[in-house]
PDB file of C-alpha atoms and ligand atoms in Angstrom:
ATOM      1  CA  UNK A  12       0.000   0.000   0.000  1.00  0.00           C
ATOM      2  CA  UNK A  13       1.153   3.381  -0.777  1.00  0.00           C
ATOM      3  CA  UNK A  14       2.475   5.190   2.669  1.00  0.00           C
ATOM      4  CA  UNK A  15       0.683   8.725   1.436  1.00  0.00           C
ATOM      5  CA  UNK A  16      -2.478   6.666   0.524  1.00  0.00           C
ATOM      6  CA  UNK A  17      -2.521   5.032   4.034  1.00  0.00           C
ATOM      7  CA  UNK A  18      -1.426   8.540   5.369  1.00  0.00           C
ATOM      8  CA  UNK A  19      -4.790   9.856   3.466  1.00  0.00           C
ATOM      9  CA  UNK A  20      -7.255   7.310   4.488  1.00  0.00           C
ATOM     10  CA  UNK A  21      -5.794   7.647   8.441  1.00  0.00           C
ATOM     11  CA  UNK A  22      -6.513  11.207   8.285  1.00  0.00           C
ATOM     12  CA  UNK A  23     -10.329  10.674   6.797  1.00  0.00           C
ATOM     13  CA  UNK A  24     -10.674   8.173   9.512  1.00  0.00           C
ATOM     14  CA  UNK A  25      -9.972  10.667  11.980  1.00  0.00           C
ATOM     15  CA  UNK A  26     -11.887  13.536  10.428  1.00  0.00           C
ATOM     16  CA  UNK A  27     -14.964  11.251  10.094  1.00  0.00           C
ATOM     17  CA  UNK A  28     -14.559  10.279  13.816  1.00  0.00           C
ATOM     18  CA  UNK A  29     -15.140  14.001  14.370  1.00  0.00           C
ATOM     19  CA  UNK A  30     -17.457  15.388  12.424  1.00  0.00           C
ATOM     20  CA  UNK A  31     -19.678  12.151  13.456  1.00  0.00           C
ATOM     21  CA  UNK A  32     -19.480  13.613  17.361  1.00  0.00           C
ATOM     22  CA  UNK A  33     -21.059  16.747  15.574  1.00  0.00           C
ATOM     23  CA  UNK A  34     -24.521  17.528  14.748  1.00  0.00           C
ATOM     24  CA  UNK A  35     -25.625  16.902  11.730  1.00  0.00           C
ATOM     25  CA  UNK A  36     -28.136  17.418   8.945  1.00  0.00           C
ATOM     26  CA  UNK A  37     -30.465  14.838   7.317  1.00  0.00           C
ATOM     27  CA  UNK A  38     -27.915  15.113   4.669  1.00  0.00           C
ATOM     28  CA  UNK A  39     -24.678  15.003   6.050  1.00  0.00           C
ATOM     29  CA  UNK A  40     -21.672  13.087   3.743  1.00  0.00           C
ATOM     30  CA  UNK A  41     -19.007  10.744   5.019  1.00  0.00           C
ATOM     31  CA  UNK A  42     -15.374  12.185   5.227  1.00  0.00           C
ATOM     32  CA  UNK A  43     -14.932   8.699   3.441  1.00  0.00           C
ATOM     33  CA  UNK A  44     -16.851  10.086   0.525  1.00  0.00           C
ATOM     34  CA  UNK A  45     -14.749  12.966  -0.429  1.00  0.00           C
ATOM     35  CA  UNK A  46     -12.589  11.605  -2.336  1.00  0.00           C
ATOM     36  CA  UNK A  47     -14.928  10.073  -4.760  1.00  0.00           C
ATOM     37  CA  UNK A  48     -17.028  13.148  -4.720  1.00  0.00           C
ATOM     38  CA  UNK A  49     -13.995  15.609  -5.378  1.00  0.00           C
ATOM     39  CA  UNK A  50     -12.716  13.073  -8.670  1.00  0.00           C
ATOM     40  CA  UNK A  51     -16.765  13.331  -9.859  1.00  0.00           C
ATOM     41  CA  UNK A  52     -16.254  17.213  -9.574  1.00  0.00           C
ATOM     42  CA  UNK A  53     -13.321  17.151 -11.414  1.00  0.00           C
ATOM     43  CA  UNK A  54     -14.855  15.206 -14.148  1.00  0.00           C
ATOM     44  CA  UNK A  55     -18.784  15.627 -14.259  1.00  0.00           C
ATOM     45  CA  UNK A  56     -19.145  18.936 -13.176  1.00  0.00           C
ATOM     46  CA  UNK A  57     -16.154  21.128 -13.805  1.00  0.00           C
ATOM     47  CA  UNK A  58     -16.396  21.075 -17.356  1.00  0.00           C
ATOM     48  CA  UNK A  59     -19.851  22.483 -17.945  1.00  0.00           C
ATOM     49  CA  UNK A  60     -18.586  25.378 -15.648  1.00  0.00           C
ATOM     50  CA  UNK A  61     -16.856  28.535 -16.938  1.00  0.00           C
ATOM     51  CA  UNK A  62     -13.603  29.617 -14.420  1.00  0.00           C
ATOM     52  CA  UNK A  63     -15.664  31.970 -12.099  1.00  0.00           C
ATOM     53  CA  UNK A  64     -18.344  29.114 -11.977  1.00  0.00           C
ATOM     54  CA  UNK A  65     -15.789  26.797 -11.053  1.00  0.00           C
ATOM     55  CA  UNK A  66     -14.132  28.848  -8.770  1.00  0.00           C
ATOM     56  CA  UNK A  67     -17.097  29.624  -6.552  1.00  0.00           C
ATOM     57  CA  UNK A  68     -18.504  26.216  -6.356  1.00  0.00           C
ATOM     58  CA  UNK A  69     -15.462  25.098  -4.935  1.00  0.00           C
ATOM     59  CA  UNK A  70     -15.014  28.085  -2.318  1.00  0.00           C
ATOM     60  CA  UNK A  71     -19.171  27.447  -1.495  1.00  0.00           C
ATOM     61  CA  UNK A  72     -18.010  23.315  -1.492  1.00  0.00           C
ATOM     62  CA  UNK A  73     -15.005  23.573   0.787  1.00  0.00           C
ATOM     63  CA  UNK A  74     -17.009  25.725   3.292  1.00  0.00           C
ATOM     64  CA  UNK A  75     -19.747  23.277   3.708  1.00  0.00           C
ATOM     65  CA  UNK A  76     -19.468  19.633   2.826  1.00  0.00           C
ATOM     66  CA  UNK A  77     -15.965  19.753   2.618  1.00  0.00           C
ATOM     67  CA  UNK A  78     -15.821  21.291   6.286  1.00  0.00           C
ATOM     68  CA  UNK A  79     -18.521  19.153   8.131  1.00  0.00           C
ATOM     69  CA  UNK A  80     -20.054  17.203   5.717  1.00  0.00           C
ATOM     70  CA  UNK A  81     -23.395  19.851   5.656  1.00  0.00           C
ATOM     71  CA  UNK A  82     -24.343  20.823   2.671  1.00  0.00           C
ATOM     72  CA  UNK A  83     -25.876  24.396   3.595  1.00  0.00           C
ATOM     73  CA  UNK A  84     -23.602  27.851   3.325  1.00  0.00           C
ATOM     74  CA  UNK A  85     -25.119  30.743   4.035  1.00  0.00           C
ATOM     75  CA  UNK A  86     -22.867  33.888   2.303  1.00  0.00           C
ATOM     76  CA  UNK A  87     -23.042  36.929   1.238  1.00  0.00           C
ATOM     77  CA  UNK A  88     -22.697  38.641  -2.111  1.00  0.00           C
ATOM     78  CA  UNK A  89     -19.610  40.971  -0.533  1.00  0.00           C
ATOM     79  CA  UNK A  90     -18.219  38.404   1.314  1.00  0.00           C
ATOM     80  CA  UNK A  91     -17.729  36.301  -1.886  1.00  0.00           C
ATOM     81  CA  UNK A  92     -16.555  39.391  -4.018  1.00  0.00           C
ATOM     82  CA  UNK A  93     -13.402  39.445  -1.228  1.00  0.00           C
ATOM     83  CA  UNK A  94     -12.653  35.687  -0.866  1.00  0.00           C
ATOM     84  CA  UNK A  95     -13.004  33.656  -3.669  1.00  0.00           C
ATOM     85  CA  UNK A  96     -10.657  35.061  -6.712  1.00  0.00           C
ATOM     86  CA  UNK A  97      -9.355  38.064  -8.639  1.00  0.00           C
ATOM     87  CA  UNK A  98     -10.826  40.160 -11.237  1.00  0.00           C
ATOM     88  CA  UNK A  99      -8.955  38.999 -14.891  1.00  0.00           C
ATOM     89  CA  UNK A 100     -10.767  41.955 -16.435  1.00  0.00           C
ATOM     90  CA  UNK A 101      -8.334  44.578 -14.593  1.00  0.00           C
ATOM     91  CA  UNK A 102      -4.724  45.196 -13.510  1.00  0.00           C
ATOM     92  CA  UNK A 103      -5.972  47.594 -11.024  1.00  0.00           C
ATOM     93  CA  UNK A 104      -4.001  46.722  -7.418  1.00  0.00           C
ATOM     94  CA  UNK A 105      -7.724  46.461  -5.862  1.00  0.00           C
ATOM     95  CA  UNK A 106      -9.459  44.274  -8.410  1.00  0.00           C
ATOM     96  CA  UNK A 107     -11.819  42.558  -6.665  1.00  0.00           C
ATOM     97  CA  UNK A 108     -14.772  40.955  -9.192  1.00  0.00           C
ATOM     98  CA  UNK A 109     -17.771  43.327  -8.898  1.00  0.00           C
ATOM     99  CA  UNK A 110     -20.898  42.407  -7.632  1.00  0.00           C
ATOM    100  CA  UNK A 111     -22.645  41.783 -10.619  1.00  0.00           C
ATOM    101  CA  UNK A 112     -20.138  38.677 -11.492  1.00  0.00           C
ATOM    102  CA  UNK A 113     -20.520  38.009  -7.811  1.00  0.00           C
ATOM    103  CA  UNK A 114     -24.451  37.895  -8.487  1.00  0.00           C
ATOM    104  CA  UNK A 115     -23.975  36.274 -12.714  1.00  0.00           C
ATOM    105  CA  UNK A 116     -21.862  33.279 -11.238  1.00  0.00           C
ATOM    106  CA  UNK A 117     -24.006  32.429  -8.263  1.00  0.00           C
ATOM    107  CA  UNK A 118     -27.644  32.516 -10.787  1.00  0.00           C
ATOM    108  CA  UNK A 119     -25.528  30.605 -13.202  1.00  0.00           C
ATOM    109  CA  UNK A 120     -24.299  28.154 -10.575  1.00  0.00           C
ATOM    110  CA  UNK A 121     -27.942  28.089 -10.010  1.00  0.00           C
ATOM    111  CA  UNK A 122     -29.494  27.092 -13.104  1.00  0.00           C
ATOM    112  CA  UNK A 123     -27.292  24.678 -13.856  1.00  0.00           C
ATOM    113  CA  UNK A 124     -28.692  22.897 -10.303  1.00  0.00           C
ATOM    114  CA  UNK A 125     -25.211  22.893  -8.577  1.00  0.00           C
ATOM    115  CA  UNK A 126     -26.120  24.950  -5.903  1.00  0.00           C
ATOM    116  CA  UNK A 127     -30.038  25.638  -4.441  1.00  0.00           C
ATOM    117  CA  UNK A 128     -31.378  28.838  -2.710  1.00  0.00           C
ATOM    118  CA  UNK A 129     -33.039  27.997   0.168  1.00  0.00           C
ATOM    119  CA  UNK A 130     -34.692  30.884   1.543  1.00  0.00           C
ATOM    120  CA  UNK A 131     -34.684  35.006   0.893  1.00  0.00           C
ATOM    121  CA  UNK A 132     -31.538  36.661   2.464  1.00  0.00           C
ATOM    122  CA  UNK A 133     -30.464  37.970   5.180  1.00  0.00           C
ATOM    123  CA  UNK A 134     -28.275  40.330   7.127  1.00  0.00           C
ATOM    124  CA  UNK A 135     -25.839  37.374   7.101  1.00  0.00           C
ATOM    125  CA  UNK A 136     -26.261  36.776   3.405  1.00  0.00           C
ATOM    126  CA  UNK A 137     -27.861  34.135   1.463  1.00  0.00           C
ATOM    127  CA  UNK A 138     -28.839  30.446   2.368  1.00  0.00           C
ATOM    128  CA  UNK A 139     -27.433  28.027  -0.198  1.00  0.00           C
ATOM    129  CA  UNK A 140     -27.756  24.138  -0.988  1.00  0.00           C
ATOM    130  CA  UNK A 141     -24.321  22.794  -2.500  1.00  0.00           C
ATOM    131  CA  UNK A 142     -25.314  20.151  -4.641  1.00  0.00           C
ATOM    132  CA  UNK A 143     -22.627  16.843  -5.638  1.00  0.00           C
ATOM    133  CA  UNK A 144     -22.373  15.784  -9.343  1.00  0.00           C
ATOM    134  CA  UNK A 145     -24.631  12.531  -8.409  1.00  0.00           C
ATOM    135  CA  UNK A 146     -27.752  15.097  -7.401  1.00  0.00           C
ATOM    136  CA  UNK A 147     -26.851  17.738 -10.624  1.00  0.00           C
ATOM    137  CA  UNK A 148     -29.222  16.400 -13.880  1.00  0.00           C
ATOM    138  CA  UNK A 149     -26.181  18.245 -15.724  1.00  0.00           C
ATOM    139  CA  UNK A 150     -23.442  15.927 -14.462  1.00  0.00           C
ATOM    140  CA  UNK A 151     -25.687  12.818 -14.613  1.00  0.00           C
ATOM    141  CA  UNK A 152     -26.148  13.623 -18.505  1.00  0.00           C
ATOM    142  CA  UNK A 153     -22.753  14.717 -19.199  1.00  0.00           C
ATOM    143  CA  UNK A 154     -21.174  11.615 -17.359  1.00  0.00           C
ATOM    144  CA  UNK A 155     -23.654   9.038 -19.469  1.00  0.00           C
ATOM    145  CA  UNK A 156     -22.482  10.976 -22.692  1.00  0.00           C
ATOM    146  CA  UNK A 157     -19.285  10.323 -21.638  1.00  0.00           C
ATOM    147  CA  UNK A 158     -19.412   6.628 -20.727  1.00  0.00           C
ATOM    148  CA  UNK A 159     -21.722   6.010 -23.869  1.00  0.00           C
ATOM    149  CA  UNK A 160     -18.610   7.224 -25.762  1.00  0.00           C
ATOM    150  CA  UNK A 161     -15.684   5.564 -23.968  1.00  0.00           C
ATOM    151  CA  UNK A 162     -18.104   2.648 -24.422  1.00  0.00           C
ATOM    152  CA  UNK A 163     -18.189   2.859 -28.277  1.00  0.00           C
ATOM    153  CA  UNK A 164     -13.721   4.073 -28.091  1.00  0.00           C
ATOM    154  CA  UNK A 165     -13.091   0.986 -26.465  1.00  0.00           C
ATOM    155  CA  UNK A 166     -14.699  -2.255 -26.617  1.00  0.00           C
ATOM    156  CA  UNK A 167     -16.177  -4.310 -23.862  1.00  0.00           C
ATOM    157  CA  UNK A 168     -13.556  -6.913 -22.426  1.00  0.00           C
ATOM    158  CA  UNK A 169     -11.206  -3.711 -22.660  1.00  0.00           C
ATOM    159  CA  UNK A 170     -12.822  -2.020 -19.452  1.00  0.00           C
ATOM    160  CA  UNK A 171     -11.441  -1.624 -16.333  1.00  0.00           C
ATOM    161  CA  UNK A 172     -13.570  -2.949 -13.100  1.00  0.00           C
ATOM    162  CA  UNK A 173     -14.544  -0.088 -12.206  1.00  0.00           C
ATOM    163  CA  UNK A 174     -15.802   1.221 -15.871  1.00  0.00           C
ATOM    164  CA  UNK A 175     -17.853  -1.841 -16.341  1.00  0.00           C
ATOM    165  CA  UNK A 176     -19.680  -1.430 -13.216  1.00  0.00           C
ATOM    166  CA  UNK A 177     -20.702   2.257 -13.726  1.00  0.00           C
ATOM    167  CA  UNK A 178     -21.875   0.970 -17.175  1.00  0.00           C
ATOM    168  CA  UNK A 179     -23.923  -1.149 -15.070  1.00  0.00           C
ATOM    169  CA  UNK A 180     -25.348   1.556 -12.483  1.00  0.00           C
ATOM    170  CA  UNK A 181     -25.928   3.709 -15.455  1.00  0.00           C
ATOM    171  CA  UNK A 182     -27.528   1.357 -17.386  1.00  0.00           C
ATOM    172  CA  UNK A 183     -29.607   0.803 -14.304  1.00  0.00           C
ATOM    173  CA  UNK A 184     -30.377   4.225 -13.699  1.00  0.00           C
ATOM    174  CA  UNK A 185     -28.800   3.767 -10.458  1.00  0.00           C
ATOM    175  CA  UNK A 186     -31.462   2.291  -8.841  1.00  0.00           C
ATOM    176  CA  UNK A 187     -31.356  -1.564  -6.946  1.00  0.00           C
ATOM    177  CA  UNK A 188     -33.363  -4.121  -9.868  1.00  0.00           C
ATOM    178  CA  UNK A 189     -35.001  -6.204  -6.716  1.00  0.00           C
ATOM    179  CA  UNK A 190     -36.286  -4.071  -4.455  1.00  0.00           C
ATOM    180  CA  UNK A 191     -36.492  -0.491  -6.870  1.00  0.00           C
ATOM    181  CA  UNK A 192     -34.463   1.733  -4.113  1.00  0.00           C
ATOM    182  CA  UNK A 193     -32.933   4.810  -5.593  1.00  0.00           C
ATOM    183  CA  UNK A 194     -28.864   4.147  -5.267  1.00  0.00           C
ATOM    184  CA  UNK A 195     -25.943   6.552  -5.442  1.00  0.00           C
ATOM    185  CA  UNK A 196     -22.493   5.614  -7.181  1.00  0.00           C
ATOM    186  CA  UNK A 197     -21.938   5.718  -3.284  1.00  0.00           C
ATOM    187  CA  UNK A 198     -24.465   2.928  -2.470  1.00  0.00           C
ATOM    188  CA  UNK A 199     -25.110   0.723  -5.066  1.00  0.00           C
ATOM    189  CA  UNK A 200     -23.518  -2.308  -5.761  1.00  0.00           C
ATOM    190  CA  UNK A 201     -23.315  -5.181  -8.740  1.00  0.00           C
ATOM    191  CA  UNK A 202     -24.699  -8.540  -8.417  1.00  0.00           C
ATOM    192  CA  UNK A 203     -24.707 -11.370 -11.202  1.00  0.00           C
ATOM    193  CA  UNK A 204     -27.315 -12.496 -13.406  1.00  0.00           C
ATOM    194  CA  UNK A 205     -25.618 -16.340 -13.963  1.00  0.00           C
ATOM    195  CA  UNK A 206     -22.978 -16.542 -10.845  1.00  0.00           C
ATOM    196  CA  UNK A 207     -19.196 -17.104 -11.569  1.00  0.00           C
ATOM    197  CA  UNK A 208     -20.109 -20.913  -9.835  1.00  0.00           C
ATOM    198  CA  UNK A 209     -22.735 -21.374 -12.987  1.00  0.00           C
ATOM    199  CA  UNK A 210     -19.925 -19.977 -15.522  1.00  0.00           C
ATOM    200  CA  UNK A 211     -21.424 -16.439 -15.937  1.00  0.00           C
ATOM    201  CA  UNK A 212     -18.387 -14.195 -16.766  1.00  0.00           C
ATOM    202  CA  UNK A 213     -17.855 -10.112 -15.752  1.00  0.00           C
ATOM    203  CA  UNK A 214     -19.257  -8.704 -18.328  1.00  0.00           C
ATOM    204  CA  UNK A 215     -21.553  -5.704 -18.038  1.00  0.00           C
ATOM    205  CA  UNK A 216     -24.688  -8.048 -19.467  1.00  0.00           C
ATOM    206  CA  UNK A 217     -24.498 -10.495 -16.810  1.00  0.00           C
ATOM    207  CA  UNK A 218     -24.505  -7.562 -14.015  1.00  0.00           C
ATOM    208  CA  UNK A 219     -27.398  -5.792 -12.380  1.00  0.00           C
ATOM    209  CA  UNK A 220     -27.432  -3.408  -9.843  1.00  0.00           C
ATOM    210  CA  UNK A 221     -28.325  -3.776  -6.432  1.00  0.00           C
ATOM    211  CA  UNK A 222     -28.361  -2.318  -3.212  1.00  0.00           C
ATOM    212  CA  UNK A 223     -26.330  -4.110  -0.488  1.00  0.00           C
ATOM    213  CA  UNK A 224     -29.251  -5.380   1.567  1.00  0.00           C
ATOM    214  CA  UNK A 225     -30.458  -7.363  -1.891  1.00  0.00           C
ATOM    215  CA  UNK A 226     -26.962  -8.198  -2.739  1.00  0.00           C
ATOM    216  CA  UNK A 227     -26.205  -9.597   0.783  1.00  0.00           C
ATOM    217  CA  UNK A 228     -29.647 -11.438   1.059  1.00  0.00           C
ATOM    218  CA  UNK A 229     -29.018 -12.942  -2.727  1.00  0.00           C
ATOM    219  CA  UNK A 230     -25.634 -13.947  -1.249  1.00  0.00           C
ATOM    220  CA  UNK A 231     -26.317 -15.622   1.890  1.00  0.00           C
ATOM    221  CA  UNK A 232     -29.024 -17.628  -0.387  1.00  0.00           C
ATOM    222  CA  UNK A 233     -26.351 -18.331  -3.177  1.00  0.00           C
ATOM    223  CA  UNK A 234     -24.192 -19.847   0.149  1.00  0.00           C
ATOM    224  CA  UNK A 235     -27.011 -21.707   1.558  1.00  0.00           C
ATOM    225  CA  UNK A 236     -27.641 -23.523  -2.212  1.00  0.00           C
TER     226      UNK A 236
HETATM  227 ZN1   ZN B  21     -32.605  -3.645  -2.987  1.00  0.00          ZN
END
């Protein structure tokens, strides 16, 4: 195992120890998830986003899930002139963005469903929703456009794992085949049509998607058989 790796997952450990010890919303994420969640950023959601976009959905990100696994924020429009990045329009020493861009990024963060208003604002500012690519219909789209063409670049019994079972959640619409439960990339898990035992092979059209209650209970069956 890679020391920084180990390093990484101690230190998520910890962090998850804490922020477990503190309340917590109805929709609170795992320090264990961040990892994933930050690569799906990178890749699902980043590139729909211009640089200011970007930019403040990180800074909106990294104050709320990424501090304590909430995913509220309440700011305000000054606040987020000051702290999140420079002006590229002007050279001027004090080039802060104006508050228009301010105002532009956060509507446009908005419509494309990456971050939700949740009430009128304040003294304090504005109560947000930060959203992760598996809840933006944006990144959902752009990620099955993706794997539709990776799947058609490279044929079957080429893919990784990992590919091959997002085919399958995708495929699936994410959601568990026995008992219909709506499933994250997070949650959901791949189960076989015609079991390794019978000579069913790996590939993505002998694999369903499951939850892991289902896949468990299909398991402790297959072991009982
Ligand atoms: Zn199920």
């Amino acid at each position: 195992m890679n020391p920084r790796i180990e390093k990484i997952r101690q230190l998520l450990g910890e962090l998850e120890a804490e922020t477990a010890k503190t309340p917590q919303g109805d929709t609170g994420f795992s320090a264990l998830e961040l990892p994933d969640i930050i690569g799906e950023i990178v890749d699902d959601l980043q590139p729909i986003l211009t640089a200011y976009d970007a930019a403040f959905y990180w800074f909106l990100f990294r104050h709320s899930i990424a501090r304590d696994g909430n995913p509220q924020i309440r700011v305000s429009r000054s606040s987020l002139r000051r702290a999140v990045v420079k002006s590229s329009y002007t050279n001027a020493a004090e080039n802060n963005i104006s508050i228009g861009k301010v105002q532009d990024t956060l509507l446009a963060l908005e419509t494309i469903g990456a971050i939700q208003k949740l009430g009128e604002p304040n003294r304090q500012g504005t109560l947000y929703r930060v959203l992760i690519p598996d809840e933006i219909e944006a990144c959902r789209r752009f990620r099955a456009e993706r794997v539709a063409e990776e799947s058609a670049l490279f044929p079957l019994t080429n893919k990784s794992h990992h590919q091959r079972r997002m085919q399958v959640f995708e495929r699936d619409g994410y959601k568990c085949q026995k008992c219909e439960k709506q499933l994250t990339r997070f949650t959901a898990t791949t189960d076989y049509i015609k079991s390794p035992a019978e000579g069913g092979d790996d590939s993505a059209e002998n694999l369903f998607t499951t939850c892991a209650e289902c896949n468990s209970r299909s398991q402790a069956q297959a072991s009982r058989e």
